[in-house]
Every structure is written in structure tokens, then in C-alpha cells.
Coordinates of N, CA and C in Angstrom, one line a residue:
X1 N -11.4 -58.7 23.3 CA -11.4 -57.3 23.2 C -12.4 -56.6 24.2
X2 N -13.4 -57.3 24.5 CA -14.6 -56.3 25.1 C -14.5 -56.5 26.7
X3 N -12.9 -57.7 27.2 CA -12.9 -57.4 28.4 C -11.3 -56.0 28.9
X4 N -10.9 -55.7 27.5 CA -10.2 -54.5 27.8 C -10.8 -53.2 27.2
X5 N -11.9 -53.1 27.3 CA -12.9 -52.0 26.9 C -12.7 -51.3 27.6
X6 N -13.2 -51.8 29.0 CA -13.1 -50.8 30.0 C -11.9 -49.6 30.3
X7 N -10.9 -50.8 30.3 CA -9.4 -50.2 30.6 C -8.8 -49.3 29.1
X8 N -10.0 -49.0 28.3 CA -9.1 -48.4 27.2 C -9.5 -46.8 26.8
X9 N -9.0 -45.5 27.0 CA -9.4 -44.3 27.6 C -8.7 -43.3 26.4
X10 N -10.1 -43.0 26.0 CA -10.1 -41.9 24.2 C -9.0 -40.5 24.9
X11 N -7.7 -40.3 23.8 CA -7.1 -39.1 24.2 C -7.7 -37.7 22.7
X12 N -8.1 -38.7 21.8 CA -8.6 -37.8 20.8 C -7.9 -38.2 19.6
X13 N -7.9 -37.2 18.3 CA -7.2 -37.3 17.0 C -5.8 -36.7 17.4
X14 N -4.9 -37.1 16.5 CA -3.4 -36.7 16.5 C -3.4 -37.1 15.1
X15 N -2.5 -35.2 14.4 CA -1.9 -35.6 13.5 C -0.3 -36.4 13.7
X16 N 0.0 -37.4 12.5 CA 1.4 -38.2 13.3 C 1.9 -37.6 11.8
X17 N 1.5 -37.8 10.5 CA 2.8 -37.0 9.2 C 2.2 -36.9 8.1
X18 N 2.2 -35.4 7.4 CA 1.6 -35.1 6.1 C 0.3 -35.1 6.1
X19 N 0.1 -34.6 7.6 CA -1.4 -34.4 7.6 C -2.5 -35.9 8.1
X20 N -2.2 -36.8 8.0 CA -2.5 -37.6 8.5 C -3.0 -37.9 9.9
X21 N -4.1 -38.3 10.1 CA -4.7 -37.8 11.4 C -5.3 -39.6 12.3
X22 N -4.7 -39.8 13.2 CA -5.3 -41.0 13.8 C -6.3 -40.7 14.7
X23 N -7.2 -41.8 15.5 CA -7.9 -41.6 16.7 C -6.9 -42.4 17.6
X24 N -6.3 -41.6 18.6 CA -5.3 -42.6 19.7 C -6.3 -42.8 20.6
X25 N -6.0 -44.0 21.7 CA -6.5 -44.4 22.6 C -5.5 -44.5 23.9
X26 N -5.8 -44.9 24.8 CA -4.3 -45.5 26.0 C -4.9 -46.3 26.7
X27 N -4.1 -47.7 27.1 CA -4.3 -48.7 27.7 C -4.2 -48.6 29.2
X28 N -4.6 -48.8 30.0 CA -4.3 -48.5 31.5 C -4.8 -49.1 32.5
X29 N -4.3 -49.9 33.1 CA -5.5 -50.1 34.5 C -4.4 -50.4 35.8
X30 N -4.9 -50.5 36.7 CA -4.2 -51.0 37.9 C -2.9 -52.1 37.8
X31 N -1.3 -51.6 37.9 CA -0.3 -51.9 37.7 C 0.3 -52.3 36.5
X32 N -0.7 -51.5 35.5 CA -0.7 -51.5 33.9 C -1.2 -50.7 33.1
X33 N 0.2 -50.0 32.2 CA -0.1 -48.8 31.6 C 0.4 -47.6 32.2
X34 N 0.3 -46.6 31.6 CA 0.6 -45.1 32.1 C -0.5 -44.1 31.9
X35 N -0.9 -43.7 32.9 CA -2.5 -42.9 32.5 C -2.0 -41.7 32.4
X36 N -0.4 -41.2 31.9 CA -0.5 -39.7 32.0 C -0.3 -40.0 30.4
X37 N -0.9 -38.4 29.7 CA -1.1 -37.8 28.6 C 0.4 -38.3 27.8
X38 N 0.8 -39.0 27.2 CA 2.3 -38.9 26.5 C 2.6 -37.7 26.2
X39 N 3.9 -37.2 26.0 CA 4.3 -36.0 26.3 C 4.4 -35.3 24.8
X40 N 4.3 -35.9 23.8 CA 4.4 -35.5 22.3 C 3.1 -35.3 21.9
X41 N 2.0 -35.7 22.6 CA 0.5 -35.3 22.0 C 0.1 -34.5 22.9
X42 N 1.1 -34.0 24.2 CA 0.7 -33.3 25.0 C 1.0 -31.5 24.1
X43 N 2.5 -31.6 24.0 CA 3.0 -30.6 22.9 C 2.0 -30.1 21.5
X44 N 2.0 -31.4 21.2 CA 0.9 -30.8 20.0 C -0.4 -30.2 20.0
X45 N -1.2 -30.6 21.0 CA -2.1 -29.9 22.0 C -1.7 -28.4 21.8
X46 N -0.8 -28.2 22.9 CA -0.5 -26.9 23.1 C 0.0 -26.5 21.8
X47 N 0.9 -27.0 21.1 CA 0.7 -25.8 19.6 C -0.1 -25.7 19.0
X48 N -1.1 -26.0 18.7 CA -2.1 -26.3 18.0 C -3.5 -25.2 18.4
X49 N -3.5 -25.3 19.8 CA -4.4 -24.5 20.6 C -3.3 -22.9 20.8
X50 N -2.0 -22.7 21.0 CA -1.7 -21.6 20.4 C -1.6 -20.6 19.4
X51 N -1.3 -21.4 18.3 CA -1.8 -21.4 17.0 C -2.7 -20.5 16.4
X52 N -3.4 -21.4 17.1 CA -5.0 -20.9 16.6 C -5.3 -19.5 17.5
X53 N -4.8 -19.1 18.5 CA -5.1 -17.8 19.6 C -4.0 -16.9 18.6
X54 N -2.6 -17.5 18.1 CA -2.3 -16.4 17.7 C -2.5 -15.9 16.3
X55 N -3.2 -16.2 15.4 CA -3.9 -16.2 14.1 C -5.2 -15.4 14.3
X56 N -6.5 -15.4 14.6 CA -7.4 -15.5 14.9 C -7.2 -13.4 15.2
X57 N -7.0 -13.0 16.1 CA -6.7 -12.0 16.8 C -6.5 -10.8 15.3
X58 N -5.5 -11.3 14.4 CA -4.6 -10.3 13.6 C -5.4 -10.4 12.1
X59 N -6.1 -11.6 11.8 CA -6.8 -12.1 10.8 C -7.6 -11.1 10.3
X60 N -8.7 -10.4 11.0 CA -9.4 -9.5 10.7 C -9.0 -8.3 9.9
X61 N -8.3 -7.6 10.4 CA -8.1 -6.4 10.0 C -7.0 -6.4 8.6
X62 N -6.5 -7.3 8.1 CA -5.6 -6.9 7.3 C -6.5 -7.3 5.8
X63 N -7.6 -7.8 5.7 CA -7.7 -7.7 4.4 C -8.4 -6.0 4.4
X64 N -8.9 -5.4 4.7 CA -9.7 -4.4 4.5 C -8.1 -3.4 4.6
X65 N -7.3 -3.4 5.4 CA -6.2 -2.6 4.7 C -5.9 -3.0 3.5
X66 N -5.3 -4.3 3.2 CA -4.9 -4.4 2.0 C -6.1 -3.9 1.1
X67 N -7.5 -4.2 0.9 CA -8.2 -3.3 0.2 C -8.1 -2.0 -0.4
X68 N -7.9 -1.1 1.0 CA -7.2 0.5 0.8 C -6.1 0.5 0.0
X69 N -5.0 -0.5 -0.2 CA -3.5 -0.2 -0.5 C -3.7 -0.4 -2.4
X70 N -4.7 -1.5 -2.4 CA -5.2 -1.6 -3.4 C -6.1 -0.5 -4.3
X71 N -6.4 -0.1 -3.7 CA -7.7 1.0 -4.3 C -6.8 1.8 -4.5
X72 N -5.8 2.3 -3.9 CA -5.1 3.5 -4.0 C -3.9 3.6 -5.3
X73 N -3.4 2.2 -5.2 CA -2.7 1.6 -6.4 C -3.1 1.3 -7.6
X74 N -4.6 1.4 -7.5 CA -5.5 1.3 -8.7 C -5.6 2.7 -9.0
X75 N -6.2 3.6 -8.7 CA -6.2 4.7 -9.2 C -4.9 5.5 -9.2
X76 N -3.9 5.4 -8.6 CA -2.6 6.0 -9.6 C -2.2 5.7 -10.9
X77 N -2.5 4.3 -11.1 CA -2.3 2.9 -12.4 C -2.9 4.4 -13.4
X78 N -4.6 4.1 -12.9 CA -5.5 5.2 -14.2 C -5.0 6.7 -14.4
X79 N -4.5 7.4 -13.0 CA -3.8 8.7 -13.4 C -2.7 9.0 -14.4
X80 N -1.8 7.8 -13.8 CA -0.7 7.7 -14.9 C -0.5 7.6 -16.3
X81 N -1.7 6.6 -16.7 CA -2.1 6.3 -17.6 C -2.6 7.4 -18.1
X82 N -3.1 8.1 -17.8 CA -4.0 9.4 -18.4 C -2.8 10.6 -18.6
X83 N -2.0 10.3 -17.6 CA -0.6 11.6 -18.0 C 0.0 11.0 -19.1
X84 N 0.3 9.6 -19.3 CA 1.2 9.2 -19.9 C 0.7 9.5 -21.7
X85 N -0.7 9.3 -21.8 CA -1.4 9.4 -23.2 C -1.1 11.1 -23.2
X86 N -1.5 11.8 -22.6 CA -1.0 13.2 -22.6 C 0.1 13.8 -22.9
X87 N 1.2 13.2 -22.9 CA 2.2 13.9 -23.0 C 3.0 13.0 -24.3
X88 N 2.5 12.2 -24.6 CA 3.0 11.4 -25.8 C 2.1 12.3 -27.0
X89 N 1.2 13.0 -26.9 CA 0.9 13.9 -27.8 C 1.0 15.1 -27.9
X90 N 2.1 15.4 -27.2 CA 2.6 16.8 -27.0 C 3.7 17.2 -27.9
X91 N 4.6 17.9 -28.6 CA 4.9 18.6 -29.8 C 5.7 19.1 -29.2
X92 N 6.9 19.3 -29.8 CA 8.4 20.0 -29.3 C 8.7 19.9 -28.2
X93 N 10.0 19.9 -28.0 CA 10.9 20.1 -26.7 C 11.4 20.6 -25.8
X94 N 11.2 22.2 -25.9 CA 11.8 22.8 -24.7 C 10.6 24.3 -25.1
X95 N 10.1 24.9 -24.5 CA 9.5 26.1 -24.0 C 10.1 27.3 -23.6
X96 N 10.7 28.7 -24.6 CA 11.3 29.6 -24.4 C 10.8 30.4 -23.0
X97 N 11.2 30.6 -21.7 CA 11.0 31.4 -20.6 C 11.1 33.0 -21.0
X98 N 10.6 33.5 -21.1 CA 10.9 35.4 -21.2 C 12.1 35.8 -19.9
X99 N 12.8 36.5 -19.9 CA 14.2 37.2 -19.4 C 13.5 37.7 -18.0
X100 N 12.2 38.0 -18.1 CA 11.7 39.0 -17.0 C 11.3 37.9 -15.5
X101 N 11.0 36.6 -16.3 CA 10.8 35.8 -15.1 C 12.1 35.8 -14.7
X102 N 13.2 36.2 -14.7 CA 14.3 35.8 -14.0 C 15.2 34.0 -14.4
X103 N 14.7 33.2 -15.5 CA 15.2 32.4 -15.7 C 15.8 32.5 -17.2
X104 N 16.6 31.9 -17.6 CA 17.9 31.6 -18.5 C 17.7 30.7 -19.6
X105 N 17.5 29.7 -18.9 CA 17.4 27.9 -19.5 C 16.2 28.0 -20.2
X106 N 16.1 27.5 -20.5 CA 14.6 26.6 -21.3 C 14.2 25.6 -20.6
X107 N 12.1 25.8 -20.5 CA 11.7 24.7 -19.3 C 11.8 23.6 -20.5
X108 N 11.9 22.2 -20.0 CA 11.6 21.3 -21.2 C 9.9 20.9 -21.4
X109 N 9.1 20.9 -22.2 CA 7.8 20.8 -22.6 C 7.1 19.5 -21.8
X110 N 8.1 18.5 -22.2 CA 7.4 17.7 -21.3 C 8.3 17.3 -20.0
X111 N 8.1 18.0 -19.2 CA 8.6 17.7 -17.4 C 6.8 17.6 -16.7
X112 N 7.2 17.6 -15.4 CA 6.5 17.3 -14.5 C 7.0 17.4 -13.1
X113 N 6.2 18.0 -12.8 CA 6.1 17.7 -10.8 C 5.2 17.5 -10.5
X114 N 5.2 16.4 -9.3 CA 4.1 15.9 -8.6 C 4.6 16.6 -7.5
X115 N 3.6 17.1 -6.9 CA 3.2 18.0 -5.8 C 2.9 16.8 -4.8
X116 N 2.8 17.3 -3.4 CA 2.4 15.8 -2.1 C 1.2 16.4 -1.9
X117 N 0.4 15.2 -1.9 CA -1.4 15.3 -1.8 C -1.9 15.7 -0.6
X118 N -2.7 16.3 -0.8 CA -3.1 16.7 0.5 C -4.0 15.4 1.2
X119 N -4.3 15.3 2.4 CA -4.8 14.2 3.6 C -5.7 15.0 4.0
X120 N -7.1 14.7 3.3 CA -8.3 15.2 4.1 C -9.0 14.3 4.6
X121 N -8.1 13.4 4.9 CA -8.8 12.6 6.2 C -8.9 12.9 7.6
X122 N -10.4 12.7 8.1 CA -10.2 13.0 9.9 C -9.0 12.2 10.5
X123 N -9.0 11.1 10.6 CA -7.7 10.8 10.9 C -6.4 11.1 10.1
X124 N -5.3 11.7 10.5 CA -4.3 11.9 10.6 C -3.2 10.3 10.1
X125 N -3.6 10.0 10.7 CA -2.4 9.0 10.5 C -2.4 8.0 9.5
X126 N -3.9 8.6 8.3 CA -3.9 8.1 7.6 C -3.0 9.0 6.1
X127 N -2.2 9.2 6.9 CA -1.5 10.4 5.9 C -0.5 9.2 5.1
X128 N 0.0 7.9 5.4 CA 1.0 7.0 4.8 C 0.6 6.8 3.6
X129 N -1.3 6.8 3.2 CA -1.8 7.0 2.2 C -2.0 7.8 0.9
X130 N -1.7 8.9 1.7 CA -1.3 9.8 1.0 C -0.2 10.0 0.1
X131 N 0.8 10.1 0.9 CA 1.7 9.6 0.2 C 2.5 9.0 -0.3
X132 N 2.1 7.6 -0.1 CA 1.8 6.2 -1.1 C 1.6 6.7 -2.1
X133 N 0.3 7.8 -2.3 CA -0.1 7.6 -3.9 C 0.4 8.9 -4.9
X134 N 1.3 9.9 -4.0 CA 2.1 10.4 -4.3 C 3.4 9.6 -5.0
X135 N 4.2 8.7 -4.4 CA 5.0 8.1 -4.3 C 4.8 7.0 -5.8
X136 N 3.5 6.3 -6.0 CA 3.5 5.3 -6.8 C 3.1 6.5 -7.9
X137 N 3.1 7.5 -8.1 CA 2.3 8.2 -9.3 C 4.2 9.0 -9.6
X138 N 5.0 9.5 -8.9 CA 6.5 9.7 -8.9 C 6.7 8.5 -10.0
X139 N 6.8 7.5 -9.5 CA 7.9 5.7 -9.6 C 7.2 5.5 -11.4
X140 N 5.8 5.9 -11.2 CA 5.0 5.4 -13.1 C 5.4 6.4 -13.7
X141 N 5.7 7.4 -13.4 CA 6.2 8.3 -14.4 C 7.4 8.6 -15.0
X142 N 8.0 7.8 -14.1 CA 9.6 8.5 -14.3 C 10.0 7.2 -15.2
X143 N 9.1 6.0 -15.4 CA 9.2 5.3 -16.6 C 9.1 5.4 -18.3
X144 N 8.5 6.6 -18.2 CA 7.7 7.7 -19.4 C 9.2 8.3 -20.1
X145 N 9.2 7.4 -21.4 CA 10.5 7.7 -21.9 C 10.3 9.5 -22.2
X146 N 11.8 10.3 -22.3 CA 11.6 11.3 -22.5 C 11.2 12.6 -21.5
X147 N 10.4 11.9 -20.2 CA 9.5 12.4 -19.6 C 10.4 13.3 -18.2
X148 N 10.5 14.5 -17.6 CA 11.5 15.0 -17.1 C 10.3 15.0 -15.9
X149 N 11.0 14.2 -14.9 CA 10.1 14.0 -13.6 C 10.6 14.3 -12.4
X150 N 10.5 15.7 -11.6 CA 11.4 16.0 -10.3 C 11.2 14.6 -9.2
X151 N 12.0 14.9 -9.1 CA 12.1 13.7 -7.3 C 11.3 13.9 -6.1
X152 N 11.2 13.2 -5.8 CA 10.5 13.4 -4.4 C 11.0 14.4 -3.3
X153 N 12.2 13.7 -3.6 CA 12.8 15.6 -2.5 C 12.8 16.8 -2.7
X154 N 12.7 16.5 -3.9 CA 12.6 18.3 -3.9 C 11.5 19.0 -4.0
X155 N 10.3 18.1 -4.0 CA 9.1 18.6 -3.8 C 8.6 18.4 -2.5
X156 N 8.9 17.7 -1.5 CA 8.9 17.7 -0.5 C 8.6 19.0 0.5
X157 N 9.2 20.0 -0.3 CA 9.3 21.2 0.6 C 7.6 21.8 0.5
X158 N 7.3 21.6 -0.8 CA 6.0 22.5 -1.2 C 5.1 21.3 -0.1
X159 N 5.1 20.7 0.7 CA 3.8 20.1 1.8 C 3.3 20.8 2.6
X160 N 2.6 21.5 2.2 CA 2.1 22.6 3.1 C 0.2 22.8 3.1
X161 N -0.5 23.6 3.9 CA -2.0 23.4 3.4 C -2.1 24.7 2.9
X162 N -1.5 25.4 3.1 CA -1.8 27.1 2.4 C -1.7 27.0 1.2
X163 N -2.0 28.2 0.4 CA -2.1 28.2 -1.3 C -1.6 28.0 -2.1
X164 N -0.6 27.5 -3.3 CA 0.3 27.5 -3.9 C 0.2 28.8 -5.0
X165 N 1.5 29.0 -5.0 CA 2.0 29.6 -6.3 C 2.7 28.7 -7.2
X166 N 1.1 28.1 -8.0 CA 2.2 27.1 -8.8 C 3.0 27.4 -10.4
X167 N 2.6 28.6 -10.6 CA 3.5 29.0 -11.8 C 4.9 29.4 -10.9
X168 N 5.0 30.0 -9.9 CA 6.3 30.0 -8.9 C 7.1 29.1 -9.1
X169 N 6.6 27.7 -8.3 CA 7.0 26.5 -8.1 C 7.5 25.5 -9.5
X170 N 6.7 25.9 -10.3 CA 7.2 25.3 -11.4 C 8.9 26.0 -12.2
X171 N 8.9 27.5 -12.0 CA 9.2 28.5 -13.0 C 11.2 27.4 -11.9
X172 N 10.5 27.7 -10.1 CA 12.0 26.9 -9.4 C 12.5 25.4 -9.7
X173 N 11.5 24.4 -10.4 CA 11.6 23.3 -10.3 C 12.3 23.1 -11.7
X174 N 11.5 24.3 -12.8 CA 12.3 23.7 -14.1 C 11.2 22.7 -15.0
X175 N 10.5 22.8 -14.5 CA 9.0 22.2 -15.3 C 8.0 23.0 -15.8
X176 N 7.4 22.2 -16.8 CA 5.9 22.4 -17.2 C 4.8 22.9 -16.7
X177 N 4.9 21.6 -16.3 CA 3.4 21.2 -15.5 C 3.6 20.3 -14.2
X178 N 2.3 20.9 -13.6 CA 2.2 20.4 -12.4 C 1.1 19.8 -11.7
X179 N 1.6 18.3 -11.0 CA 0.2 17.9 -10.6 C -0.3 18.0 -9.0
X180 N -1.1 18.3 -8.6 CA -1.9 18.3 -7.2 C -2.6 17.7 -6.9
X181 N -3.3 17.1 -5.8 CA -4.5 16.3 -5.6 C -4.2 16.1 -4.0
X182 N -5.1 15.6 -4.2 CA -5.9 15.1 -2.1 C -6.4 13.8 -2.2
X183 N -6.3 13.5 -1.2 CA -6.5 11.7 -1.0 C -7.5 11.9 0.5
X184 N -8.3 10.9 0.3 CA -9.8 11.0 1.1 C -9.9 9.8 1.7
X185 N -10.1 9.3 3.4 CA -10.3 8.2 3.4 C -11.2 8.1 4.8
X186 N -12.6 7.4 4.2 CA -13.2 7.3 4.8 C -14.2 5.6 5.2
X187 N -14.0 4.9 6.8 CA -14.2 4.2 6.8 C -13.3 3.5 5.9
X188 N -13.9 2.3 5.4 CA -13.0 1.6 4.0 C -13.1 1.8 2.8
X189 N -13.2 3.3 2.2 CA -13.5 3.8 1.1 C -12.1 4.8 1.3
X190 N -11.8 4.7 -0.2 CA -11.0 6.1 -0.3 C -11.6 7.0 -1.7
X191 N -11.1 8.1 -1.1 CA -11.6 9.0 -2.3 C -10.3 9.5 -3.1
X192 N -10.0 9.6 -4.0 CA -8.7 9.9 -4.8 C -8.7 10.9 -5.7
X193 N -8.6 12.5 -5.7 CA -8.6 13.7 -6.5 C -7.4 14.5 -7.1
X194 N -6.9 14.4 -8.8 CA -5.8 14.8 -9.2 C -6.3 15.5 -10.2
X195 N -5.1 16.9 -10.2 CA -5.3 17.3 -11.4 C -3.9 17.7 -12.1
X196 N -4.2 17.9 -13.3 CA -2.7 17.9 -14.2 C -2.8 19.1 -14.8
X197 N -1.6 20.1 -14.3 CA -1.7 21.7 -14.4 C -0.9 22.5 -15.8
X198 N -1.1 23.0 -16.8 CA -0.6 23.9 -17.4 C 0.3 25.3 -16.5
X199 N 1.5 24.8 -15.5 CA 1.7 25.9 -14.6 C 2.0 27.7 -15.4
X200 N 2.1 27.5 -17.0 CA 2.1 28.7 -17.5 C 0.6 29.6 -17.1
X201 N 0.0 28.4 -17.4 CA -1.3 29.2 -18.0 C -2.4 29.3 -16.7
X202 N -1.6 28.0 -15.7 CA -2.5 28.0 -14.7 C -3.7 27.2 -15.4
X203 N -3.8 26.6 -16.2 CA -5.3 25.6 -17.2 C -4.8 24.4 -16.5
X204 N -6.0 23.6 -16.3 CA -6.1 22.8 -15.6 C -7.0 21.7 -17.0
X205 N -5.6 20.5 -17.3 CA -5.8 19.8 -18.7 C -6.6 18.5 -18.4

């Protein structure tokens, strides 16, 4: 063995199956052997070393998003929760309108509209967050047996930053109450602000 020492030239580890990893060698010398790289540990090379360039790059930044998507899904969970104990202690079913507001019907006592949150974030284009938590606080509610929950389209119109008339908006929507809030996001923090409106009374519950 120690007079083909010389002639024996380290190509490295290769995995060959299930993870299994050898140390290859190559035999070679003058009119014996092949001193080029075999062509299948050549391949693995290069995937292996691409691989790793295309992973490495993208790695970073997604858990600190997914963080945000999280925090944000966490605190609709707790708002919901807090509408939902609210209105399961609420007493009768429809609320007589007076002739002078111009309505007919009876609002039903327990409805709802979610209003779209305002984005007081510096950046702008963190507005998808916004209305994510618009969106997942819509989808928990309209699970709330009983519970009369406008859609997203039709509130859609009220996205605006000027004032609301929310006894208006309600008196058009056919609801109770109404919710508002602003979503805040700073660095990797968000800030999450709701409130759940008495639109008769304008009382904020």
C-alpha cells in the first residue's frame, strides 16, 4: 500500500445514499487512472455549493416577517374574543329606529361593522397589515352565532383618513355598532388599536 501512496489524490467527502457520507480518493499516475474529477461528484459539488448561495440570501428576513403576521393574528384572536364575550351578553333582538332618521327596518342589536384600520405607519406599504387585521377580525366574527357581520365590501368605501360619521355609517349599513382602529408598525414591533362603538350613542364600550 505505501508504494501507491503517492499515486493516491484526496477529492474529499461525497454523500453516495440516505445521507451517508464517504471520504473518496483517485488512483492515478502515468498511463494509469484518470486524473479528471468524475463527473457525478463534479455535479454534486456544484449543487451543493448552489444550494447553499441560494438559501442563505432569503433566510434572514422571513422569520422577523413571519413575527409581524403573528403578532398581528394574535391580537385580532384577543379583540374577537372580547367582542365575542360582549355581545353574547347582550339582550333582545332588533332596536326600533325613529321615522325621522329616515329608516323603516329595525337595526338588529347585535350586528357589526368593521371599519378598515387606519396605517399609521411611516412606511406605506406596510398597509397589507393593516388590512390583514381588518380582514382576520371580519373572518372571527362572522363565526359568532347570531352575530350580523357586514362584509368587507361594503365597508370598503368608508377607507378614508377624514372623520367619520359613524352614527351615518351605521344608520346605511344596518348595524349597531361599529368597530375602528389603526394598526402601527414600527421596526419589528407593531402596535394594534381598536375600539368597539355604540354608533347610537356614539359610547365607546
Amino acid at each position: 500500500m505505501a508504494n501507491w501512496q503517492p499515486y493516491l489524490h484526496d477529492l474529499g467527502e461525497c454523500e453516495v445514499k440516505h445521507g451517508l457520507r464517504l471520504h473518496v480518493v483517485n488512483l492515478y499516475k502515468d498511463g494509469l487512472g484518470n486524473p479528471a474529477l468524475p463527473e457525478k461528484l463534479r455535479r454534486g459539488k456544484r449543487g451543493k455549493q448552489a444550494r447553499g448561495y441560494a438559501v442563505r440570501p432569503i433566510s434572514a428576513p422571513i422569520w422577523p416577517k413571519w413575527g409581524l403576521i403573528v403578532a398581528v393574528l394574535l391580537s385580532a384572536v384577543a379583540l374577537v374574543v372580547s367582542f365575542s364575550i360582549f355581545f353574547r351578553r347582550q339582550s333582545g333582538n332588533t332596536i326600533p329606529v325613529s321615522a325621522k332618521e329616515g329608516i323603516t327596518a329595525s337595526i338588529p342589536k347585535k350586528s357589526i361593522a368593521v371599519l378598515p384600520f387606519e396605517n399609521l405607519s411611516a412606511d406605506q406599504e406596510n398597509s397589507f397589515f393593516t388590512d390583514g387585521m381588518q380582514d382576520e377580525i371580519l373572518n372571527d366574527l362572522a363565526k359568532i352565532a347570531d352575530l350580523k357581520v357586514i362584509s368587507r365590501t361594503s365597508v370598503m368605501q368608508y377607507k378614508t383618513e377624514a372623520k367619520r360619521n359613524l352614527r351615518e355609517i351605521a344608520n346605511t349599513l344596518g348595524v349597531a355598532h361599529v368597530v375602528e382602529g389603526s394598526v402601527q408598525r414600527d421596526s419589528n414591533r407593531v402596535r394594534v388599536s381598536a375600539q368597539l362603538i355604540d354608533a347610537r350613542t356614539d359610547a365607546h364600550l
